[in-house]
Amino acid sequence: MRILLVEDDRMIGESVRTSLRQDGYAVDWARDGRLAESALSTEHFDLVLLDLGLPGKDGIEVLRGIRQRKIGTPVIVITARDEIDDRIRGLDAGADDYVVKPFDLDELAARIRSTLRRSSGNAEPEIEILGVRINPATREVIRDGRPAALSAKEYAIVEALMQRPGAILSRAQLEERMYGWGEEIESNAIEVYIHGVRRKLGTDFIQNVRGVGYFIPRPDEKQ
Ligand code: CA
C-alpha cells in the first residue's frame, strides 16, 4: 500500500511518515501542492493524505484538479481545528474523509484503513482466498486456522495481490506499493519476499507468470 502524504509542516509530516512506515505503508511525502499534483498524475498511490493550506497550490485546488481528470485515488483531507468550511469544501471537492489537526496517529491509522477498505470495494474487512485470511485493519494473516507471521513487506505483497485475485501485478507494480521515494530497493527483493510468503503460506499461493508478474488465483480457478 502506497500513500502520498501532502503536508508542508515539517514536524507533522515527519511524525505521520514515521508512523505510517511503522505500519508497513510505503510513504511518499510532497511538501507543496504542485509536486503533489504532478506525482498524482504520473504515479500510482492507494491513498492521499492532503493538507489544505499548502504553498504552490492550495489543497482544495489539487483535489478539484485530480477529480476533474478522473483520478479516483481516495483522499483524506487534513484540516485545521476550527475550519468547518474547509471540511465541507474538502468533501464537496471529492475528499473521502477528513481529520482535524491536531489529530491522533491511531485515529488517522483507523481512518486510513476504513477508507482503503471502502475504496477496494470490500464491505467485509477480512479477505479470504484459498485457505488464507487477512485482516487489513490488524494485518493478521491466518492460514488454515493458524496465524502466520509475515514481515511488513511480505504482508504488503500478499495484500496487494489478494485485493485483486486473478490480476497479474508486475514486479514494478509490486515495488511501487512497497517502497516510497528514496527508499532503496534491493535487487531481487521481490523474489526474496515472494519466497518468504510461499514458505509461510504454501508454495502455490502466489503464482508467477514468467516475465510478466505475479498473481493469486481466484478461488474458482484453482486446478
Ligand atoms: Ca499547511
JSON list of C-alpha atoms and ligand atoms in Angstrom, two decimals:
[
{"chain": "A", "resi": 1, "resn": "MET", "atom": "CA", "xyz": [0.00, 0.00, 0.00]},
{"chain": "A", "resi": 2, "resn": "ARG", "atom": "CA", "xyz": [1.43, 3.29, -1.07]},
{"chain": "A", "resi": 3, "resn": "ILE", "atom": "CA", "xyz": [0.39, 6.60, 0.45]},
{"chain": "A", "resi": 4, "resn": "LEU", "atom": "CA", "xyz": [1.12, 10.12, -0.77]},
{"chain": "A", "resi": 5, "resn": "LEU", "atom": "CA", "xyz": [1.45, 12.46, 2.19]},
{"chain": "A", "resi": 6, "resn": "VAL", "atom": "CA", "xyz": [0.99, 16.12, 1.21]},
{"chain": "A", "resi": 7, "resn": "GLU", "atom": "CA", "xyz": [1.95, 18.35, 4.12]},
{"chain": "A", "resi": 8, "resn": "ASP", "atom": "CA", "xyz": [4.16, 21.44, 4.37]},
{"chain": "A", "resi": 9, "resn": "ASP", "atom": "CA", "xyz": [4.59, 21.31, 8.15]},
{"chain": "A", "resi": 10, "resn": "ARG", "atom": "CA", "xyz": [7.87, 19.51, 8.77]},
{"chain": "A", "resi": 11, "resn": "MET", "atom": "CA", "xyz": [7.08, 18.19, 12.25]},
{"chain": "A", "resi": 12, "resn": "ILE", "atom": "CA", "xyz": [3.63, 16.88, 11.36]},
{"chain": "A", "resi": 13, "resn": "GLY", "atom": "CA", "xyz": [4.96, 15.42, 8.12]},
{"chain": "A", "resi": 14, "resn": "GLU", "atom": "CA", "xyz": [7.82, 13.62, 9.83]},
{"chain": "A", "resi": 15, "resn": "SER", "atom": "CA", "xyz": [5.68, 12.14, 12.59]},
{"chain": "A", "resi": 16, "resn": "VAL", "atom": "CA", "xyz": [2.97, 10.97, 10.17]},
{"chain": "A", "resi": 17, "resn": "ARG", "atom": "CA", "xyz": [5.53, 9.46, 7.79]},
{"chain": "A", "resi": 18, "resn": "THR", "atom": "CA", "xyz": [7.33, 7.62, 10.60]},
{"chain": "A", "resi": 19, "resn": "SER", "atom": "CA", "xyz": [4.10, 6.25, 12.00]},
{"chain": "A", "resi": 20, "resn": "LEU", "atom": "CA", "xyz": [2.77, 5.09, 8.63]},
{"chain": "A", "resi": 21, "resn": "ARG", "atom": "CA", "xyz": [6.07, 3.43, 7.75]},
{"chain": "A", "resi": 22, "resn": "GLN", "atom": "CA", "xyz": [5.97, 1.56, 11.04]},
{"chain": "A", "resi": 23, "resn": "ASP", "atom": "CA", "xyz": [2.54, 0.35, 9.97]},
{"chain": "A", "resi": 24, "resn": "GLY", "atom": "CA", "xyz": [4.11, -1.06, 6.80]},
{"chain": "A", "resi": 25, "resn": "TYR", "atom": "CA", "xyz": [2.94, 1.51, 4.25]},
{"chain": "A", "resi": 26, "resn": "ALA", "atom": "CA", "xyz": [5.21, 2.90, 1.55]},
{"chain": "A", "resi": 27, "resn": "VAL", "atom": "CA", "xyz": [5.04, 6.68, 2.09]},
{"chain": "A", "resi": 28, "resn": "ASP", "atom": "CA", "xyz": [5.99, 9.49, -0.26]},
{"chain": "A", "resi": 29, "resn": "TRP", "atom": "CA", "xyz": [5.98, 12.97, 1.17]},
{"chain": "A", "resi": 30, "resn": "ALA", "atom": "CA", "xyz": [5.26, 16.02, -1.01]},
{"chain": "A", "resi": 31, "resn": "ARG", "atom": "CA", "xyz": [5.67, 19.39, 0.68]},
{"chain": "A", "resi": 32, "resn": "ASP", "atom": "CA", "xyz": [3.81, 21.55, -1.82]},
{"chain": "A", "resi": 33, "resn": "GLY", "atom": "CA", "xyz": [0.67, 21.38, -3.93]},
{"chain": "A", "resi": 34, "resn": "ARG", "atom": "CA", "xyz": [2.28, 21.40, -7.35]},
{"chain": "A", "resi": 35, "resn": "LEU", "atom": "CA", "xyz": [4.58, 18.49, -6.58]},
{"chain": "A", "resi": 36, "resn": "ALA", "atom": "CA", "xyz": [1.61, 16.57, -5.20]},
{"chain": "A", "resi": 37, "resn": "GLU", "atom": "CA", "xyz": [-0.40, 17.19, -8.32]},
{"chain": "A", "resi": 38, "resn": "SER", "atom": "CA", "xyz": [2.34, 16.07, -10.67]},
{"chain": "A", "resi": 39, "resn": "ALA", "atom": "CA", "xyz": [3.03, 12.95, -8.57]},
{"chain": "A", "resi": 40, "resn": "LEU", "atom": "CA", "xyz": [-0.67, 12.04, -8.65]},
{"chain": "A", "resi": 41, "resn": "SER", "atom": "CA", "xyz": [-0.78, 12.47, -12.41]},
{"chain": "A", "resi": 42, "resn": "THR", "atom": "CA", "xyz": [2.14, 10.17, -13.08]},
{"chain": "A", "resi": 43, "resn": "GLU", "atom": "CA", "xyz": [2.33, 7.57, -10.30]},
{"chain": "A", "resi": 44, "resn": "HIS", "atom": "CA", "xyz": [0.05, 5.08, -8.58]},
{"chain": "A", "resi": 45, "resn": "PHE", "atom": "CA", "xyz": [-0.99, 5.70, -4.99]},
{"chain": "A", "resi": 46, "resn": "ASP", "atom": "CA", "xyz": [-3.54, 3.82, -2.92]},
{"chain": "A", "resi": 47, "resn": "LEU", "atom": "CA", "xyz": [-4.42, 6.84, -0.81]},
{"chain": "A", "resi": 48, "resn": "VAL", "atom": "CA", "xyz": [-3.60, 10.54, -0.37]},
{"chain": "A", "resi": 49, "resn": "LEU", "atom": "CA", "xyz": [-3.37, 12.46, 2.88]},
{"chain": "A", "resi": 50, "resn": "LEU", "atom": "CA", "xyz": [-3.88, 16.05, 1.80]},
{"chain": "A", "resi": 51, "resn": "ASP", "atom": "CA", "xyz": [-3.27, 19.12, 3.92]},
{"chain": "A", "resi": 52, "resn": "LEU", "atom": "CA", "xyz": [-5.33, 22.05, 2.64]},
{"chain": "A", "resi": 53, "resn": "GLY", "atom": "CA", "xyz": [-3.08, 25.02, 3.42]},
{"chain": "A", "resi": 54, "resn": "LEU", "atom": "CA", "xyz": [-0.10, 24.44, 1.13]},
{"chain": "A", "resi": 55, "resn": "PRO", "atom": "CA", "xyz": [2.48, 26.51, -0.72]},
{"chain": "A", "resi": 56, "resn": "GLY", "atom": "CA", "xyz": [2.46, 26.34, -4.50]},
{"chain": "A", "resi": 57, "resn": "LYS", "atom": "CA", "xyz": [-1.12, 25.22, -4.86]},
{"chain": "A", "resi": 58, "resn": "ASP", "atom": "CA", "xyz": [-3.94, 25.07, -2.34]},
{"chain": "A", "resi": 59, "resn": "GLY", "atom": "CA", "xyz": [-5.02, 21.55, -1.29]},
{"chain": "A", "resi": 60, "resn": "ILE", "atom": "CA", "xyz": [-8.60, 22.14, -2.48]},
{"chain": "A", "resi": 61, "resn": "GLU", "atom": "CA", "xyz": [-7.32, 23.11, -5.94]},
{"chain": "A", "resi": 62, "resn": "VAL", "atom": "CA", "xyz": [-5.16, 19.99, -6.07]},
{"chain": "A", "resi": 63, "resn": "LEU", "atom": "CA", "xyz": [-8.18, 17.88, -5.13]},
{"chain": "A", "resi": 64, "resn": "ARG", "atom": "CA", "xyz": [-10.51, 19.51, -7.66]},
{"chain": "A", "resi": 65, "resn": "GLY", "atom": "CA", "xyz": [-7.83, 19.17, -10.33]},
{"chain": "A", "resi": 66, "resn": "ILE", "atom": "CA", "xyz": [-7.32, 15.44, -9.86]},
{"chain": "A", "resi": 67, "resn": "ARG", "atom": "CA", "xyz": [-11.05, 14.71, -9.65]},
{"chain": "A", "resi": 68, "resn": "GLN", "atom": "CA", "xyz": [-11.60, 16.67, -12.88]},
{"chain": "A", "resi": 69, "resn": "ARG", "atom": "CA", "xyz": [-9.02, 14.46, -14.51]},
{"chain": "A", "resi": 70, "resn": "LYS", "atom": "CA", "xyz": [-10.89, 11.38, -13.22]},
{"chain": "A", "resi": 71, "resn": "ILE", "atom": "CA", "xyz": [-8.13, 10.35, -10.84]},
{"chain": "A", "resi": 72, "resn": "GLY", "atom": "CA", "xyz": [-10.15, 8.44, -8.25]},
{"chain": "A", "resi": 73, "resn": "THR", "atom": "CA", "xyz": [-7.45, 7.84, -5.62]},
{"chain": "A", "resi": 74, "resn": "PRO", "atom": "CA", "xyz": [-9.07, 8.04, -2.16]},
{"chain": "A", "resi": 75, "resn": "VAL", "atom": "CA", "xyz": [-8.23, 11.30, -0.39]},
{"chain": "A", "resi": 76, "resn": "ILE", "atom": "CA", "xyz": [-8.32, 12.11, 3.32]},
{"chain": "A", "resi": 77, "resn": "VAL", "atom": "CA", "xyz": [-8.03, 15.88, 3.85]},
{"chain": "A", "resi": 78, "resn": "ILE", "atom": "CA", "xyz": [-6.22, 17.32, 6.84]},
{"chain": "A", "resi": 79, "resn": "THR", "atom": "CA", "xyz": [-7.89, 20.48, 8.11]},
{"chain": "A", "resi": 80, "resn": "ALA", "atom": "CA", "xyz": [-7.21, 22.96, 10.88]},
{"chain": "A", "resi": 81, "resn": "ARG", "atom": "CA", "xyz": [-9.19, 22.74, 14.10]},
{"chain": "A", "resi": 82, "resn": "ASP", "atom": "CA", "xyz": [-11.98, 25.25, 13.61]},
{"chain": "A", "resi": 83, "resn": "GLU", "atom": "CA", "xyz": [-12.26, 25.34, 9.86]},
{"chain": "A", "resi": 84, "resn": "ILE", "atom": "CA", "xyz": [-15.65, 23.72, 9.38]},
{"chain": "A", "resi": 85, "resn": "ASP", "atom": "CA", "xyz": [-15.89, 25.45, 5.99]},
{"chain": "A", "resi": 86, "resn": "ASP", "atom": "CA", "xyz": [-12.68, 23.71, 4.94]},
{"chain": "A", "resi": 87, "resn": "ARG", "atom": "CA", "xyz": [-14.08, 20.31, 5.85]},
{"chain": "A", "resi": 88, "resn": "ILE", "atom": "CA", "xyz": [-17.22, 20.97, 3.83]},
{"chain": "A", "resi": 89, "resn": "ARG", "atom": "CA", "xyz": [-15.23, 22.34, 0.89]},
{"chain": "A", "resi": 90, "resn": "GLY", "atom": "CA", "xyz": [-12.94, 19.33, 1.03]},
{"chain": "A", "resi": 91, "resn": "LEU", "atom": "CA", "xyz": [-15.80, 16.81, 0.98]},
{"chain": "A", "resi": 92, "resn": "ASP", "atom": "CA", "xyz": [-17.56, 18.77, -1.77]},
{"chain": "A", "resi": 93, "resn": "ALA", "atom": "CA", "xyz": [-14.37, 18.76, -3.83]},
{"chain": "A", "resi": 94, "resn": "GLY", "atom": "CA", "xyz": [-14.21, 14.97, -3.69]},
{"chain": "A", "resi": 95, "resn": "ALA", "atom": "CA", "xyz": [-12.46, 14.01, -0.45]},
{"chain": "A", "resi": 96, "resn": "ASP", "atom": "CA", "xyz": [-13.42, 10.66, 1.08]},
{"chain": "A", "resi": 97, "resn": "ASP", "atom": "CA", "xyz": [-12.84, 11.62, 4.71]},
{"chain": "A", "resi": 98, "resn": "TYR", "atom": "CA", "xyz": [-11.09, 14.22, 6.83]},
{"chain": "A", "resi": 99, "resn": "VAL", "atom": "CA", "xyz": [-9.05, 14.51, 10.01]},
{"chain": "A", "resi": 100, "resn": "VAL", "atom": "CA", "xyz": [-8.79, 17.65, 12.12]},
{"chain": "A", "resi": 101, "resn": "LYS", "atom": "CA", "xyz": [-5.46, 18.95, 13.42]},
{"chain": "A", "resi": 102, "resn": "PRO", "atom": "CA", "xyz": [-4.14, 18.13, 15.91]},
{"chain": "A", "resi": 103, "resn": "PHE", "atom": "CA", "xyz": [-5.05, 14.52, 15.21]},
{"chain": "A", "resi": 104, "resn": "ASP", "atom": "CA", "xyz": [-4.17, 11.34, 16.99]},
{"chain": "A", "resi": 105, "resn": "LEU", "atom": "CA", "xyz": [-1.97, 8.99, 14.93]},
{"chain": "A", "resi": 106, "resn": "ASP", "atom": "CA", "xyz": [-4.07, 5.96, 15.91]},
{"chain": "A", "resi": 107, "resn": "GLU", "atom": "CA", "xyz": [-7.22, 7.71, 14.74]},
{"chain": "A", "resi": 108, "resn": "LEU", "atom": "CA", "xyz": [-5.51, 8.61, 11.47]},
{"chain": "A", "resi": 109, "resn": "ALA", "atom": "CA", "xyz": [-4.46, 4.97, 11.01]},
{"chain": "A", "resi": 110, "resn": "ALA", "atom": "CA", "xyz": [-8.05, 3.78, 11.60]},
{"chain": "A", "resi": 111, "resn": "ARG", "atom": "CA", "xyz": [-9.45, 6.29, 9.08]},
{"chain": "A", "resi": 112, "resn": "ILE", "atom": "CA", "xyz": [-6.86, 5.22, 6.53]},
{"chain": "A", "resi": 113, "resn": "ARG", "atom": "CA", "xyz": [-7.84, 1.57, 6.97]},
{"chain": "A", "resi": 114, "resn": "SER", "atom": "CA", "xyz": [-11.57, 2.24, 6.66]},
{"chain": "A", "resi": 115, "resn": "THR", "atom": "CA", "xyz": [-11.07, 4.48, 3.61]},
{"chain": "A", "resi": 116, "resn": "LEU", "atom": "CA", "xyz": [-8.88, 1.84, 1.93]},
{"chain": "A", "resi": 117, "resn": "ARG", "atom": "CA", "xyz": [-11.47, -0.84, 2.71]},
{"chain": "A", "resi": 118, "resn": "ARG", "atom": "CA", "xyz": [-14.27, 1.19, 1.17]},
{"chain": "A", "resi": 119, "resn": "SER", "atom": "CA", "xyz": [-12.22, 2.08, -1.90]},
{"chain": "A", "resi": 120, "resn": "SER", "atom": "CA", "xyz": [-11.26, -1.52, -2.58]},
{"chain": "A", "resi": 121, "resn": "GLY", "atom": "CA", "xyz": [-14.96, -2.40, -2.55]},
{"chain": "A", "resi": 122, "resn": "ASN", "atom": "CA", "xyz": [-14.66, -4.77, 0.38]},
{"chain": "A", "resi": 123, "resn": "ALA", "atom": "CA", "xyz": [-17.54, -4.26, 2.76]},
{"chain": "A", "resi": 124, "resn": "GLU", "atom": "CA", "xyz": [-16.07, -7.12, 4.76]},
{"chain": "A", "resi": 125, "resn": "PRO", "atom": "CA", "xyz": [-12.88, -6.08, 6.50]},
{"chain": "A", "resi": 126, "resn": "GLU", "atom": "CA", "xyz": [-11.31, -9.52, 6.01]},
{"chain": "A", "resi": 127, "resn": "ILE", "atom": "CA", "xyz": [-10.32, -11.15, 2.72]},
{"chain": "A", "resi": 128, "resn": "GLU", "atom": "CA", "xyz": [-10.08, -14.91, 2.38]},
{"chain": "A", "resi": 129, "resn": "ILE", "atom": "CA", "xyz": [-8.70, -16.82, -0.58]},
{"chain": "A", "resi": 130, "resn": "LEU", "atom": "CA", "xyz": [-7.54, -20.43, -0.79]},
{"chain": "A", "resi": 131, "resn": "GLY", "atom": "CA", "xyz": [-7.45, -21.01, 2.95]},
{"chain": "A", "resi": 132, "resn": "VAL", "atom": "CA", "xyz": [-5.57, -17.77, 3.68]},
{"chain": "A", "resi": 133, "resn": "ARG", "atom": "CA", "xyz": [-7.39, -14.99, 5.50]},
{"chain": "A", "resi": 134, "resn": "ILE", "atom": "CA", "xyz": [-6.02, -11.48, 6.02]},
{"chain": "A", "resi": 135, "resn": "ASN", "atom": "CA", "xyz": [-7.36, -8.64, 8.09]},
{"chain": "A", "resi": 136, "resn": "PRO", "atom": "CA", "xyz": [-6.15, -5.31, 6.65]},
{"chain": "A", "resi": 137, "resn": "ALA", "atom": "CA", "xyz": [-7.06, -3.49, 9.85]},
{"chain": "A", "resi": 138, "resn": "THR", "atom": "CA", "xyz": [-4.84, -5.62, 12.08]},
{"chain": "A", "resi": 139, "resn": "ARG", "atom": "CA", "xyz": [-2.55, -7.10, 9.39]},
{"chain": "A", "resi": 140, "resn": "GLU", "atom": "CA", "xyz": [-3.21, -10.53, 10.82]},
{"chain": "A", "resi": 141, "resn": "VAL", "atom": "CA", "xyz": [-2.72, -13.42, 8.47]},
{"chain": "A", "resi": 142, "resn": "ILE", "atom": "CA", "xyz": [-4.38, -16.75, 9.19]},
{"chain": "A", "resi": 143, "resn": "ARG", "atom": "CA", "xyz": [-3.56, -19.86, 7.19]},
{"chain": "A", "resi": 144, "resn": "ASP", "atom": "CA", "xyz": [-5.72, -22.93, 7.74]},
{"chain": "A", "resi": 145, "resn": "GLY", "atom": "CA", "xyz": [-6.83, -21.55, 11.09]},
{"chain": "A", "resi": 146, "resn": "ARG", "atom": "CA", "xyz": [-3.34, -20.78, 12.34]},
{"chain": "A", "resi": 147, "resn": "PRO", "atom": "CA", "xyz": [-1.65, -17.36, 12.48]},
{"chain": "A", "resi": 148, "resn": "ALA", "atom": "CA", "xyz": [1.24, -16.83, 10.04]},
{"chain": "A", "resi": 149, "resn": "ALA", "atom": "CA", "xyz": [3.93, -14.28, 10.87]},
{"chain": "A", "resi": 150, "resn": "LEU", "atom": "CA", "xyz": [4.68, -12.17, 7.79]},
{"chain": "A", "resi": 151, "resn": "SER", "atom": "CA", "xyz": [7.08, -9.25, 7.67]},
{"chain": "A", "resi": 152, "resn": "ALA", "atom": "CA", "xyz": [5.64, -5.84, 6.72]},
{"chain": "A", "resi": 153, "resn": "LYS", "atom": "CA", "xyz": [6.91, -6.14, 3.15]},
{"chain": "A", "resi": 154, "resn": "GLU", "atom": "CA", "xyz": [5.69, -9.72, 2.75]},
{"chain": "A", "resi": 155, "resn": "TYR", "atom": "CA", "xyz": [2.30, -8.61, 4.01]},
{"chain": "A", "resi": 156, "resn": "ALA", "atom": "CA", "xyz": [2.25, -5.71, 1.53]},
{"chain": "A", "resi": 157, "resn": "ILE", "atom": "CA", "xyz": [2.73, -8.15, -1.36]},
{"chain": "A", "resi": 158, "resn": "VAL", "atom": "CA", "xyz": [0.03, -10.52, -0.10]},
{"chain": "A", "resi": 159, "resn": "GLU", "atom": "CA", "xyz": [-2.48, -7.72, 0.48]},
{"chain": "A", "resi": 160, "resn": "ALA", "atom": "CA", "xyz": [-1.88, -6.14, -2.94]},
{"chain": "A", "resi": 161, "resn": "LEU", "atom": "CA", "xyz": [-2.42, -9.49, -4.68]},
{"chain": "A", "resi": 162, "resn": "MET", "atom": "CA", "xyz": [-5.37, -10.63, -2.55]},
{"chain": "A", "resi": 163, "resn": "GLN", "atom": "CA", "xyz": [-7.28, -7.43, -3.22]},
{"chain": "A", "resi": 164, "resn": "ARG", "atom": "CA", "xyz": [-7.42, -8.32, -6.90]},
{"chain": "A", "resi": 165, "resn": "PRO", "atom": "CA", "xyz": [-7.36, -12.09, -7.20]},
{"chain": "A", "resi": 166, "resn": "GLY", "atom": "CA", "xyz": [-6.61, -13.25, -10.72]},
{"chain": "A", "resi": 167, "resn": "ALA", "atom": "CA", "xyz": [-4.95, -9.95, -11.67]},
{"chain": "A", "resi": 168, "resn": "ILE", "atom": "CA", "xyz": [-1.26, -10.07, -12.51]},
{"chain": "A", "resi": 169, "resn": "LEU", "atom": "CA", "xyz": [0.92, -7.43, -10.88]},
{"chain": "A", "resi": 170, "resn": "SER", "atom": "CA", "xyz": [4.35, -6.83, -12.36]},
{"chain": "A", "resi": 171, "resn": "ARG", "atom": "CA", "xyz": [7.46, -6.59, -10.25]},
{"chain": "A", "resi": 172, "resn": "ALA", "atom": "CA", "xyz": [7.43, -2.80, -10.78]},
{"chain": "A", "resi": 173, "resn": "GLN", "atom": "CA", "xyz": [3.79, -2.56, -9.67]},
{"chain": "A", "resi": 174, "resn": "LEU", "atom": "CA", "xyz": [4.58, -4.53, -6.52]},
{"chain": "A", "resi": 175, "resn": "GLU", "atom": "CA", "xyz": [7.67, -2.41, -5.83]},
{"chain": "A", "resi": 176, "resn": "GLU", "atom": "CA", "xyz": [5.59, 0.73, -6.23]},
{"chain": "A", "resi": 177, "resn": "ARG", "atom": "CA", "xyz": [3.26, -0.47, -3.48]},
{"chain": "A", "resi": 178, "resn": "MET", "atom": "CA", "xyz": [6.12, -1.40, -1.16]},
{"chain": "A", "resi": 179, "resn": "TYR", "atom": "CA", "xyz": [8.63, 1.40, -1.39]},
{"chain": "A", "resi": 180, "resn": "GLY", "atom": "CA", "xyz": [8.48, 5.18, -1.02]},
{"chain": "A", "resi": 181, "resn": "TRP", "atom": "CA", "xyz": [10.59, 7.77, -2.86]},
{"chain": "A", "resi": 182, "resn": "GLY", "atom": "CA", "xyz": [14.24, 7.49, -1.99]},
{"chain": "A", "resi": 183, "resn": "GLU", "atom": "CA", "xyz": [13.85, 4.13, -0.27]},
{"chain": "A", "resi": 184, "resn": "GLU", "atom": "CA", "xyz": [16.47, 1.83, -1.66]},
{"chain": "A", "resi": 185, "resn": "ILE", "atom": "CA", "xyz": [15.09, -1.21, -3.47]},
{"chain": "A", "resi": 186, "resn": "GLU", "atom": "CA", "xyz": [17.40, -4.17, -3.10]},
{"chain": "A", "resi": 187, "resn": "SER", "atom": "CA", "xyz": [17.82, -6.18, -6.29]},
{"chain": "A", "resi": 188, "resn": "ASN", "atom": "CA", "xyz": [15.89, -9.45, -6.22]},
{"chain": "A", "resi": 189, "resn": "ALA", "atom": "CA", "xyz": [13.96, -8.11, -3.23]},
{"chain": "A", "resi": 190, "resn": "ILE", "atom": "CA", "xyz": [10.59, -9.08, -4.66]},
{"chain": "A", "resi": 191, "resn": "GLU", "atom": "CA", "xyz": [11.78, -12.64, -5.35]},
{"chain": "A", "resi": 192, "resn": "VAL", "atom": "CA", "xyz": [13.11, -12.91, -1.80]},
{"chain": "A", "resi": 193, "resn": "TYR", "atom": "CA", "xyz": [9.84, -11.70, -0.27]},
{"chain": "A", "resi": 194, "resn": "ILE", "atom": "CA", "xyz": [7.75, -13.94, -2.52]},
{"chain": "A", "resi": 195, "resn": "HIS", "atom": "CA", "xyz": [9.92, -16.86, -1.48]},
{"chain": "A", "resi": 196, "resn": "GLY", "atom": "CA", "xyz": [9.22, -15.96, 2.16]},
{"chain": "A", "resi": 197, "resn": "VAL", "atom": "CA", "xyz": [5.48, -15.74, 1.53]},
{"chain": "A", "resi": 198, "resn": "ARG", "atom": "CA", "xyz": [5.41, -19.12, -0.21]},
{"chain": "A", "resi": 199, "resn": "ARG", "atom": "CA", "xyz": [7.33, -20.71, 2.63]},
{"chain": "A", "resi": 200, "resn": "LYS", "atom": "CA", "xyz": [4.75, -19.40, 5.11]},
{"chain": "A", "resi": 201, "resn": "LEU", "atom": "CA", "xyz": [1.54, -19.65, 3.08]},
{"chain": "A", "resi": 202, "resn": "GLY", "atom": "CA", "xyz": [2.18, -22.53, 0.69]},
{"chain": "A", "resi": 203, "resn": "THR", "atom": "CA", "xyz": [4.20, -22.85, -2.50]},
{"chain": "A", "resi": 204, "resn": "ASP", "atom": "CA", "xyz": [1.15, -22.49, -4.78]},
{"chain": "A", "resi": 205, "resn": "PHE", "atom": "CA", "xyz": [-0.34, -19.48, -3.05]},
{"chain": "A", "resi": 206, "resn": "ILE", "atom": "CA", "xyz": [1.41, -16.89, -5.21]},
{"chain": "A", "resi": 207, "resn": "GLN", "atom": "CA", "xyz": [1.83, -17.86, -8.85]},
{"chain": "A", "resi": 208, "resn": "ASN", "atom": "CA", "xyz": [4.32, -16.48, -11.31]},
{"chain": "A", "resi": 209, "resn": "VAL", "atom": "CA", "xyz": [3.86, -15.71, -14.99]},
{"chain": "A", "resi": 210, "resn": "ARG", "atom": "CA", "xyz": [7.41, -15.66, -16.24]},
{"chain": "A", "resi": 211, "resn": "GLY", "atom": "CA", "xyz": [8.48, -12.21, -17.41]},
{"chain": "A", "resi": 212, "resn": "VAL", "atom": "CA", "xyz": [5.07, -10.71, -16.61]},
{"chain": "A", "resi": 213, "resn": "GLY", "atom": "CA", "xyz": [4.44, -10.83, -12.89]},
{"chain": "A", "resi": 214, "resn": "TYR", "atom": "CA", "xyz": [2.67, -12.48, -10.00]},
{"chain": "A", "resi": 215, "resn": "PHE", "atom": "CA", "xyz": [-0.91, -13.29, -9.08]},
{"chain": "A", "resi": 216, "resn": "ILE", "atom": "CA", "xyz": [-3.06, -15.13, -6.59]},
{"chain": "A", "resi": 217, "resn": "PRO", "atom": "CA", "xyz": [-5.62, -17.27, -8.40]},
{"chain": "A", "resi": 218, "resn": "ARG", "atom": "CA", "xyz": [-9.31, -16.61, -7.96]},
{"chain": "A", "resi": 219, "resn": "PRO", "atom": "CA", "xyz": [-10.80, -19.34, -5.76]},
{"chain": "A", "resi": 220, "resn": "ASP", "atom": "CA", "xyz": [-12.75, -20.80, -8.72]},
{"chain": "A", "resi": 221, "resn": "GLU", "atom": "CA", "xyz": [-9.59, -21.01, -10.84]},
{"chain": "A", "resi": 222, "resn": "LYS", "atom": "CA", "xyz": [-7.80, -23.47, -8.62]},
{"chain": "A", "resi": 223, "resn": "GLN", "atom": "CA", "xyz": [-6.79, -26.57, -10.52]},
{"chain": "B", "resi": 1, "resn": "CA", "atom": "CA", "xyz": [-0.23, 23.52, 5.92]}
]
